[in-house]
Amino acid sequence: MVLKAFFPTCCASADSGLLVGRWVPEQSSAVVLAVVHFPFIPIQVKELLAQVQQASRVGVAVLGTWCHRRQEPEESLGHFLEGLGAIFSHEPWLQLCRERGSKFWSCKATRRQVPTCPATSGEDQVMLVFYDQRKVLLSQLHPPAALPDRQAGDATASAVGLAAVFDTVARSEALFRSDRFDEGPVRLSHWQSEGVEASILVELAKWAAGPICLLLTCLLSLVSAASACRMFKLWPLSFVWSKLSTCEQLRHRLEQLTLVFSTQKAKNPTQLMRKANMLVSVLLDVALGLVLLSWLHRKDRIGQLADALIPVADHVAEELQHLLQWLMGAPAGLKMNRALDQVLGRFFLYHIHLWIGYIHLMSPFIECILWHVGLSACLGLTVALSILSDIIALLTFHIYCFYVYGARLYCLKIYGLSSLWRLFRGKKWNVLRQRVDSCSYDLDQLFIGTLLFTILVFLLPTTALYYLVFTLLRLLVVTVQGLIHLLVDLVNSLPLYSLGLRLCRPYRLAAGVKFRVLEHEAGSPLLLLMQINPLSYSRVVHTYRLPSCGCHPKHSWGSLCRKLFFGELIYPWRQRGDKQD
Amino acid sequence: MEDEQSFSDICGGRLALQRRYYSPSCREFCLSCPRISLRSLTAVTCTVWLAAYGLFTLCENSMVLSAAIFITLLGLLGYLHFVKIDQETLLIIDSLGIQMTSSYASGKESTTFIEMGKVKDVVINEAIYMQKVIYYLCILLKDPVEPHGISQVVPLFQSAKPRLDCLIEVYKSCQEILAHQKAPSTSL
C-alpha cells in the first residue's frame, strides 16, 4: 500500500526537526502531530512522549525527520538527520524535505528490516496529505465512529479509516498545551505553538457559570416541588391541568431548563449540543414573547381585543342559531323527521342560550383576564400561543359539547342498527367467540326487533345530518388548534444552535472529508489537501432535533375515517400520558 | 498529464471528458455537461411574462407584473444553484478512496468521499430508463456484516449520463488503480 503521511499545514513553514505523531499500521498512514526542533536531548523527548502517551492513550512516537532547507544545502544537517534514525528507531522511518520557497517536497520512507518477500523494495511510495490541525481537532464526525471504551487498558482507538486521523488529533490535546513561550526542555511546533488562544469573556462566563447554575437549579427545584404538591393532584384540578396545553408546554419548558442548568457536565458532544440547543431555543422564545408583549401593550391593543371579543362570541352564537334554524327547516331540500328535528334543534338552541348568558356574565372581567394572560407572554412565545389555543378551546366549548352529543346519538343509532340488522337476518354477535353466529329468535322478539329497526332506519337521516354538521365544525376548530400546535412544536424542536454553528463554523459538524490535489510535478510525491466536508442543513436538523411535546396525531387517515363513520369520538391531539379512550 | 476528449450523452448532447493522471496512484476524470441554452431560457421567461401580462389585463393590478419578475429571477437563481450541474468530477486515489464532486452553475460544489476500505468494486451496470436501456458506472460498497455481500450501489455521473464508450475509458482507469488494492494483499 502507498504510505500516507498526514502533515499539519501549520508545520509546513516550521524549522527542521523531528516528526512526532502516530503510526497506523492497518492503513499504512502516519499522522504527524508536531515537529520537535533542535536543539533537544533525546532522553527528554522520549520522556515527553511517554507523558503524552499516558495522558492521552494515543501511541505517540517519533516518526521521522523534517528538513526545511535554506538556500544553500546543509550537508552536515543531512547526515545528522540520518543519524537520528539510529536513536529513535521507528519502522518505517519518514524523511520529509522541503526547499525554502519551493512548492515541491521530497518524501522518503525507509524500512530498516528487509521483508521476507524480496519483491518489495526497502523504500515505500509516499503520499503527503495536508490537514488543518485546529479544524480537525474541533470537528466532530457524523455519524460518530464507534470507539471502544477508553478505560480498557492501553486501548488505542480502533476507529476505521479517516476517523482514526480525527480521533488521534482530538485525543492528543496534551501535546498541544505547550507553546513556544514555555520554558520547557523540548521546543515543539503545532497549531497552538504561537500561544494558547483564549477569550476573557469565555473564561469569565465559565467561572460564573458554576454559581449561577447552582442558584438556578435551586430555584427550579423549588418551582417543580411547588407544582408537584398534593393540592394540585385533587381531582378537578388535575383533570383541568391535563387538558390544558399551556400546562403541558410549561412543564416541558421546566424540564428543559432543569436539564440545561443542571450542575453535571455534559458527558459527550451530543449532550452538549442538546443543552446548547435548548438554551438558545428558550432564549429565542422569551425574546419573541417580549416582542409580542411590547406590541400588545403599545396602543392599548388589549383593550381593543377585549372589546372585540364579546361581539365576536355573540356573532358566533348567532350564526350557530341560524344554522340550527336551517337544520330544523328543510336543509338542502332534505325532508327531516319533524318531531326528532324539533327536539334536537330546541335542545341545542337552549344550550346556545345558556352559553350567551354565560359570556355576558363574564364580560366585565374579560379585559382584566386578558391583561394578566398577556403578561404570561414574557414566559415565551410558545406559552402565549398555547394560551391562545386554550382560549379558542374554551370559547368553542359549546361546539365541542354539540359534537359529543351528536356523536353519541349517532354512535348509539349505528350500533343499534347493526345489532337489529343481525337480528333481522337471524344472526347474533357472539361476544365470547368475537364472531357472528346464527341464532333462533322467538316471534315476539323478531317483531319488536324489526319494529325498532324500522324506526331507527327512518330516523337515521336526521341524526346523521346533525352529526355531520357538528363534526365539520369540530374539525374546523381542531384544525385551527392543530396549526397553532405545529407552530409551537416548531419553536420547541428546531435546533437553532446547531444551525448557527453550521452557518458560522461549518468545520465543527463534519459529514466527511474531501481531498484536493495540490500542485503536482512529475517525479515528486503527490500532495493532497484534506478539507472538512460539512454536514448538510437537513441532516443537521434531523440529527439534533429536540424532542417535542409529543402531541402528534396518532391515527392514520384510514382509521380516522373509520372512527368518523361509526361515530366514535376523536381526540386528535393526545397529550402525553393520557389513557386511550 | 492532461487529456481531453469529446463524447456524447444518452440524449445526444455533447460532453467533454478531461482526464488528469497525477501519478500512478491518483487519477481524475472531469465530465462537463452542456451549458444552459439561451433559447430555453428566453422561451421560459417569455412564457412567464406573457402569462403575467395576461393576468394583468384581467385584474388591472400592477403587483402581478412585479411578482412575475420576482418569480422569474428567483426561479432562475434557484435553478442555477440547486438544479443545473455544470461539471462532474471523479477523483480516485489509491489506498485513500474515491471522491465525486458535482459543481453547480452558480459555483456551489457538493462532494462525497468514499473510503477505499468500503469500496468493493467499480462496475458498469445496465438499466432500463423510460424506453431506453442505458449503461451507468457505479461503485459497489462492502457490507460490514457479510464479507461477500454488497450493502449499497452508488451510481456515478448521474446528471451527465455519458454513453458506453466514455464509461469504458473511466472504467479501465479505475480498475487499474483498484488492481493495486488487490495485488499487494495477495502477493504478501
PDB file of C-alpha atoms in Angstrom, chain A residues 337-538:
ATOM      1  CA  ASN A 337     -88.357  13.789  10.663  1.00  0.00           C
ATOM      2  CA  ARG A 338     -90.270  16.681  12.136  1.00  0.00           C
ATOM      3  CA  ALA A 339     -90.538  15.568  15.748  1.00  0.00           C
ATOM      4  CA  LEU A 340     -86.918  14.471  16.231  1.00  0.00           C
ATOM      5  CA  ASP A 341     -85.730  17.526  14.372  1.00  0.00           C
ATOM      6  CA  GLN A 342     -87.623  19.858  16.664  1.00  0.00           C
ATOM      7  CA  VAL A 343     -86.409  18.029  19.779  1.00  0.00           C
ATOM      8  CA  LEU A 344     -82.761  18.120  18.811  1.00  0.00           C
ATOM      9  CA  GLY A 345     -82.968  21.665  17.480  1.00  0.00           C
ATOM     10  CA  ARG A 346     -84.597  23.030  20.626  1.00  0.00           C
ATOM     11  CA  PHE A 347     -82.127  21.124  22.816  1.00  0.00           C
ATOM     12  CA  PHE A 348     -79.149  22.716  21.073  1.00  0.00           C
ATOM     13  CA  LEU A 349     -80.778  26.154  20.918  1.00  0.00           C
ATOM     14  CA  TYR A 350     -81.226  26.092  24.681  1.00  0.00           C
ATOM     15  CA  HIS A 351     -77.539  25.301  25.061  1.00  0.00           C
ATOM     16  CA  ILE A 352     -76.604  28.287  22.950  1.00  0.00           C
ATOM     17  CA  HIS A 353     -78.895  30.478  25.005  1.00  0.00           C
ATOM     18  CA  LEU A 354     -77.098  29.337  28.172  1.00  0.00           C
ATOM     19  CA  TRP A 355     -73.752  29.963  26.555  1.00  0.00           C
ATOM     20  CA  ILE A 356     -74.587  33.519  25.503  1.00  0.00           C
ATOM     21  CA  GLY A 357     -75.791  34.217  29.024  1.00  0.00           C
ATOM     22  CA  TYR A 358     -72.520  32.909  30.427  1.00  0.00           C
ATOM     23  CA  ILE A 359     -70.412  35.059  28.083  1.00  0.00           C
ATOM     24  CA  HIS A 360     -72.380  38.186  29.047  1.00  0.00           C
ATOM     25  CA  LEU A 361     -71.848  37.355  32.701  1.00  0.00           C
ATOM     26  CA  MET A 362     -68.099  37.214  32.124  1.00  0.00           C
ATOM     27  CA  SER A 363     -67.881  40.372  30.037  1.00  0.00           C
ATOM     28  CA  PRO A 364     -66.799  42.882  32.757  1.00  0.00           C
ATOM     29  CA  PHE A 365     -63.861  40.694  33.722  1.00  0.00           C
ATOM     30  CA  ILE A 366     -62.605  39.943  30.225  1.00  0.00           C
ATOM     31  CA  GLU A 367     -60.214  42.857  29.967  1.00  0.00           C
ATOM     32  CA  CYS A 368     -58.616  42.146  33.322  1.00  0.00           C
ATOM     33  CA  ILE A 369     -58.209  38.453  32.481  1.00  0.00           C
ATOM     34  CA  LEU A 370     -56.727  39.245  29.078  1.00  0.00           C
ATOM     35  CA  TRP A 371     -54.267  41.691  30.596  1.00  0.00           C
ATOM     36  CA  HIS A 372     -52.950  39.124  33.051  1.00  0.00           C
ATOM     37  CA  VAL A 373     -52.835  36.453  30.407  1.00  0.00           C
ATOM     38  CA  GLY A 374     -50.937  38.846  28.150  1.00  0.00           C
ATOM     39  CA  LEU A 375     -48.289  39.137  30.865  1.00  0.00           C
ATOM     40  CA  SER A 376     -47.612  35.454  30.537  1.00  0.00           C
ATOM     41  CA  ALA A 377     -46.141  36.150  27.120  1.00  0.00           C
ATOM     42  CA  CYS A 378     -42.942  37.124  28.929  1.00  0.00           C
ATOM     43  CA  LEU A 379     -42.501  33.426  29.673  1.00  0.00           C
ATOM     44  CA  GLY A 380     -42.198  32.780  25.981  1.00  0.00           C
ATOM     45  CA  LEU A 381     -43.976  32.935  22.664  1.00  0.00           C
ATOM     46  CA  THR A 382     -44.822  29.238  22.887  1.00  0.00           C
ATOM     47  CA  VAL A 383     -46.634  29.822  26.180  1.00  0.00           C
ATOM     48  CA  ALA A 384     -48.611  32.690  24.631  1.00  0.00           C
ATOM     49  CA  LEU A 385     -49.548  30.521  21.652  1.00  0.00           C
ATOM     50  CA  SER A 386     -50.574  27.659  23.944  1.00  0.00           C
ATOM     51  CA  ILE A 387     -52.754  30.057  25.897  1.00  0.00           C
ATOM     52  CA  LEU A 388     -54.322  31.245  22.640  1.00  0.00           C
ATOM     53  CA  SER A 389     -55.043  27.638  21.705  1.00  0.00           C
ATOM     54  CA  ASP A 390     -56.616  27.042  25.122  1.00  0.00           C
ATOM     55  CA  ILE A 391     -58.724  30.209  24.842  1.00  0.00           C
ATOM     56  CA  ILE A 392     -60.008  29.031  21.459  1.00  0.00           C
ATOM     57  CA  ALA A 393     -60.835  25.665  23.011  1.00  0.00           C
ATOM     58  CA  LEU A 394     -62.722  27.344  25.867  1.00  0.00           C
ATOM     59  CA  LEU A 395     -64.617  29.727  23.598  1.00  0.00           C
ATOM     60  CA  THR A 396     -65.718  26.904  21.321  1.00  0.00           C
ATOM     61  CA  PHE A 397     -66.620  24.618  24.176  1.00  0.00           C
ATOM     62  CA  HIS A 398     -70.278  24.636  23.104  1.00  0.00           C
ATOM     63  CA  ILE A 399     -69.305  23.331  19.664  1.00  0.00           C
ATOM     64  CA  TYR A 400     -67.396  20.550  21.380  1.00  0.00           C
ATOM     65  CA  CYS A 401     -70.439  19.713  23.513  1.00  0.00           C
ATOM     66  CA  PHE A 402     -72.705  19.627  20.453  1.00  0.00           C
ATOM     67  CA  TYR A 403     -70.244  17.393  18.688  1.00  0.00           C
ATOM     68  CA  VAL A 404     -70.171  14.981  21.627  1.00  0.00           C
ATOM     69  CA  TYR A 405     -73.981  14.873  21.840  1.00  0.00           C
ATOM     70  CA  GLY A 406     -74.355  14.374  18.105  1.00  0.00           C
ATOM     71  CA  ALA A 407     -71.629  11.739  18.014  1.00  0.00           C
ATOM     72  CA  ARG A 408     -73.027   9.774  20.927  1.00  0.00           C
ATOM     73  CA  LEU A 409     -76.506   9.775  19.477  1.00  0.00           C
ATOM     74  CA  TYR A 410     -75.241   8.748  16.093  1.00  0.00           C
ATOM     75  CA  CYS A 411     -72.979   6.084  17.586  1.00  0.00           C
ATOM     76  CA  LEU A 412     -75.870   4.609  19.587  1.00  0.00           C
ATOM     77  CA  LYS A 413     -78.013   4.613  16.466  1.00  0.00           C
ATOM     78  CA  ILE A 414     -75.353   2.882  14.361  1.00  0.00           C
ATOM     79  CA  TYR A 415     -74.734   0.183  16.939  1.00  0.00           C
ATOM     80  CA  GLY A 416     -78.444  -0.316  17.417  1.00  0.00           C
ATOM     81  CA  LEU A 417     -78.955  -0.568  13.683  1.00  0.00           C
ATOM     82  CA  SER A 418     -76.179  -3.087  13.192  1.00  0.00           C
ATOM     83  CA  SER A 419     -77.386  -5.250  16.031  1.00  0.00           C
ATOM     84  CA  LEU A 420     -81.004  -5.156  14.859  1.00  0.00           C
ATOM     85  CA  TRP A 421     -79.940  -5.830  11.301  1.00  0.00           C
ATOM     86  CA  ARG A 422     -78.282  -9.008  12.533  1.00  0.00           C
ATOM     87  CA  LEU A 423     -81.490  -9.900  14.332  1.00  0.00           C
ATOM     88  CA  PHE A 424     -83.436  -9.231  11.128  1.00  0.00           C
ATOM     89  CA  ARG A 425     -81.268 -11.817   9.368  1.00  0.00           C
ATOM     90  CA  GLY A 426     -81.477 -14.267  12.248  1.00  0.00           C
ATOM     91  CA  LYS A 427     -77.917 -13.842  13.459  1.00  0.00           C
ATOM     92  CA  LYS A 428     -76.307 -12.751  16.706  1.00  0.00           C
ATOM     93  CA  TRP A 429     -72.944 -11.386  17.805  1.00  0.00           C
ATOM     94  CA  ASN A 430     -71.115 -13.927  19.937  1.00  0.00           C
ATOM     95  CA  VAL A 431     -69.086 -11.943  22.450  1.00  0.00           C
ATOM     96  CA  LEU A 432     -67.181 -14.968  23.640  1.00  0.00           C
ATOM     97  CA  ARG A 433     -66.003 -16.009  20.216  1.00  0.00           C
ATOM     98  CA  GLN A 434     -65.945 -12.490  18.751  1.00  0.00           C
ATOM     99  CA  ARG A 435     -67.864 -13.525  15.670  1.00  0.00           C
ATOM    100  CA  VAL A 436     -71.351 -13.583  14.161  1.00  0.00           C
ATOM    101  CA  ASP A 437     -73.353 -16.734  14.890  1.00  0.00           C
ATOM    102  CA  SER A 438     -76.810 -17.770  13.820  1.00  0.00           C
ATOM    103  CA  CYS A 439     -79.497 -17.693  16.468  1.00  0.00           C
ATOM    104  CA  SER A 440     -83.151 -18.638  16.575  1.00  0.00           C
ATOM    105  CA  TYR A 441     -85.355 -15.893  17.940  1.00  0.00           C
ATOM    106  CA  ASP A 442     -88.925 -16.040  19.234  1.00  0.00           C
ATOM    107  CA  LEU A 443     -91.673 -14.461  17.197  1.00  0.00           C
ATOM    108  CA  ASP A 444     -92.262 -11.561  19.566  1.00  0.00           C
ATOM    109  CA  GLN A 445     -88.514 -10.870  19.737  1.00  0.00           C
ATOM    110  CA  LEU A 446     -88.415 -10.722  15.956  1.00  0.00           C
ATOM    111  CA  PHE A 447     -91.465  -8.479  15.809  1.00  0.00           C
ATOM    112  CA  ILE A 448     -90.175  -5.901  18.290  1.00  0.00           C
ATOM    113  CA  GLY A 449     -86.718  -6.063  16.756  1.00  0.00           C
ATOM    114  CA  THR A 450     -87.974  -5.390  13.264  1.00  0.00           C
ATOM    115  CA  LEU A 451     -90.160  -2.555  14.507  1.00  0.00           C
ATOM    116  CA  LEU A 452     -87.275  -0.882  16.278  1.00  0.00           C
ATOM    117  CA  PHE A 453     -85.068  -1.425  13.254  1.00  0.00           C
ATOM    118  CA  THR A 454     -87.556   0.344  11.006  1.00  0.00           C
ATOM    119  CA  ILE A 455     -87.853   3.265  13.407  1.00  0.00           C
ATOM    120  CA  LEU A 456     -84.114   3.663  13.644  1.00  0.00           C
ATOM    121  CA  VAL A 457     -83.663   3.455   9.882  1.00  0.00           C
ATOM    122  CA  PHE A 458     -86.167   6.214   9.249  1.00  0.00           C
ATOM    123  CA  LEU A 459     -84.688   8.428  11.938  1.00  0.00           C
ATOM    124  CA  LEU A 460     -81.172   7.907  10.603  1.00  0.00           C
ATOM    125  CA  PRO A 461     -81.020  10.834   8.115  1.00  0.00           C
ATOM    126  CA  THR A 462     -81.901  13.397  10.780  1.00  0.00           C
ATOM    127  CA  THR A 463     -79.341  12.198  13.266  1.00  0.00           C
ATOM    128  CA  ALA A 464     -76.742  11.724  10.571  1.00  0.00           C
ATOM    129  CA  LEU A 465     -77.196  15.286   9.347  1.00  0.00           C
ATOM    130  CA  TYR A 466     -76.827  16.803  12.800  1.00  0.00           C
ATOM    131  CA  TYR A 467     -73.782  14.634  13.375  1.00  0.00           C
ATOM    132  CA  LEU A 468     -72.236  15.668  10.058  1.00  0.00           C
ATOM    133  CA  VAL A 469     -72.728  19.374  10.662  1.00  0.00           C
ATOM    134  CA  PHE A 470     -71.306  19.374  14.164  1.00  0.00           C
ATOM    135  CA  THR A 471     -68.427  17.113  13.241  1.00  0.00           C
ATOM    136  CA  LEU A 472     -67.409  19.505  10.483  1.00  0.00           C
ATOM    137  CA  LEU A 473     -67.488  22.422  12.900  1.00  0.00           C
ATOM    138  CA  ARG A 474     -65.452  20.480  15.419  1.00  0.00           C
ATOM    139  CA  LEU A 475     -62.899  19.502  12.760  1.00  0.00           C
ATOM    140  CA  LEU A 476     -62.545  23.166  11.803  1.00  0.00           C
ATOM    141  CA  VAL A 477     -61.755  24.136  15.376  1.00  0.00           C
ATOM    142  CA  VAL A 478     -59.360  21.191  15.681  1.00  0.00           C
ATOM    143  CA  THR A 479     -57.553  22.267  12.507  1.00  0.00           C
ATOM    144  CA  VAL A 480     -57.027  25.784  13.860  1.00  0.00           C
ATOM    145  CA  GLN A 481     -55.731  24.411  17.140  1.00  0.00           C
ATOM    146  CA  GLY A 482     -53.544  21.979  15.234  1.00  0.00           C
ATOM    147  CA  LEU A 483     -51.874  24.761  13.266  1.00  0.00           C
ATOM    148  CA  ILE A 484     -51.082  26.622  16.481  1.00  0.00           C
ATOM    149  CA  HIS A 485     -49.620  23.451  17.967  1.00  0.00           C
ATOM    150  CA  LEU A 486     -47.490  22.929  14.876  1.00  0.00           C
ATOM    151  CA  LEU A 487     -46.020  26.395  15.291  1.00  0.00           C
ATOM    152  CA  VAL A 488     -45.323  25.743  18.959  1.00  0.00           C
ATOM    153  CA  ASP A 489     -43.673  22.449  18.049  1.00  0.00           C
ATOM    154  CA  LEU A 490     -41.505  24.171  15.503  1.00  0.00           C
ATOM    155  CA  VAL A 491     -40.193  26.687  18.018  1.00  0.00           C
ATOM    156  CA  ASN A 492     -39.707  23.922  20.567  1.00  0.00           C
ATOM    157  CA  SER A 493     -37.800  21.452  18.467  1.00  0.00           C
ATOM    158  CA  LEU A 494     -35.731  23.487  15.991  1.00  0.00           C
ATOM    159  CA  PRO A 495     -32.027  23.111  16.850  1.00  0.00           C
ATOM    160  CA  LEU A 496     -31.006  26.738  16.399  1.00  0.00           C
ATOM    161  CA  TYR A 497     -27.571  26.480  17.981  1.00  0.00           C
ATOM    162  CA  SER A 498     -26.604  23.625  15.652  1.00  0.00           C
ATOM    163  CA  LEU A 499     -27.887  25.541  12.630  1.00  0.00           C
ATOM    164  CA  GLY A 500     -25.978  28.616  13.714  1.00  0.00           C
ATOM    165  CA  LEU A 501     -22.852  26.519  14.180  1.00  0.00           C
ATOM    166  CA  ARG A 502     -23.277  25.014  10.720  1.00  0.00           C
ATOM    167  CA  LEU A 503     -23.593  28.521   9.287  1.00  0.00           C
ATOM    168  CA  CYS A 504     -20.680  30.172  11.094  1.00  0.00           C
ATOM    169  CA  ARG A 505     -18.297  27.319  11.897  1.00  0.00           C
ATOM    170  CA  PRO A 506     -19.070  24.660   9.299  1.00  0.00           C
ATOM    171  CA  TYR A 507     -15.970  22.594  10.156  1.00  0.00           C
ATOM    172  CA  ARG A 508     -17.370  21.718  13.573  1.00  0.00           C
ATOM    173  CA  LEU A 509     -20.081  19.480  12.122  1.00  0.00           C
ATOM    174  CA  ALA A 510     -18.387  17.218   9.603  1.00  0.00           C
ATOM    175  CA  ALA A 511     -20.109  14.727   7.340  1.00  0.00           C
ATOM    176  CA  GLY A 512     -16.779  13.560   5.988  1.00  0.00           C
ATOM    177  CA  VAL A 513     -13.687  14.832   4.265  1.00  0.00           C
ATOM    178  CA  LYS A 514     -12.800  15.994   0.775  1.00  0.00           C
ATOM    179  CA  PHE A 515      -9.493  15.990  -0.979  1.00  0.00           C
ATOM    180  CA  ARG A 516      -7.904  18.383  -3.429  1.00  0.00           C
ATOM    181  CA  VAL A 517      -4.791  17.716  -5.417  1.00  0.00           C
ATOM    182  CA  LEU A 518      -2.229  20.492  -4.990  1.00  0.00           C
ATOM    183  CA  GLU A 519       0.441  21.474  -7.475  1.00  0.00           C
ATOM    184  CA  HIS A 520       1.866  18.382  -8.990  1.00  0.00           C
ATOM    185  CA  GLU A 521       5.102  17.787 -10.823  1.00  0.00           C
ATOM    186  CA  ALA A 522       6.169  14.512 -12.373  1.00  0.00           C
ATOM    187  CA  GLY A 523       8.738  12.797 -10.187  1.00  0.00           C
ATOM    188  CA  SER A 524       7.797  14.478  -6.908  1.00  0.00           C
ATOM    189  CA  PRO A 525       5.379  12.837  -4.498  1.00  0.00           C
ATOM    190  CA  LEU A 526       1.658  13.511  -4.640  1.00  0.00           C
ATOM    191  CA  LEU A 527       0.468  16.425  -2.472  1.00  0.00           C
ATOM    192  CA  LEU A 528      -3.165  16.421  -1.339  1.00  0.00           C
ATOM    193  CA  LEU A 529      -5.127  18.839   0.820  1.00  0.00           C
ATOM    194  CA  MET A 530      -7.698  17.279   3.138  1.00  0.00           C
ATOM    195  CA  GLN A 531     -10.621  19.569   3.959  1.00  0.00           C
ATOM    196  CA  ILE A 532     -13.675  19.026   6.094  1.00  0.00           C
ATOM    197  CA  ASN A 533     -16.911  18.357   4.236  1.00  0.00           C
ATOM    198  CA  PRO A 534     -19.643  19.966   6.365  1.00  0.00           C
ATOM    199  CA  LEU A 535     -22.971  18.347   7.135  1.00  0.00           C
ATOM    200  CA  SER A 536     -25.962  19.464   5.080  1.00  0.00           C
ATOM    201  CA  TYR A 537     -28.608  21.605   6.821  1.00  0.00           C
ATOM    202  CA  SER A 538     -31.313  18.970   6.555  1.00  0.00           C
TER     203      SER A 538
END
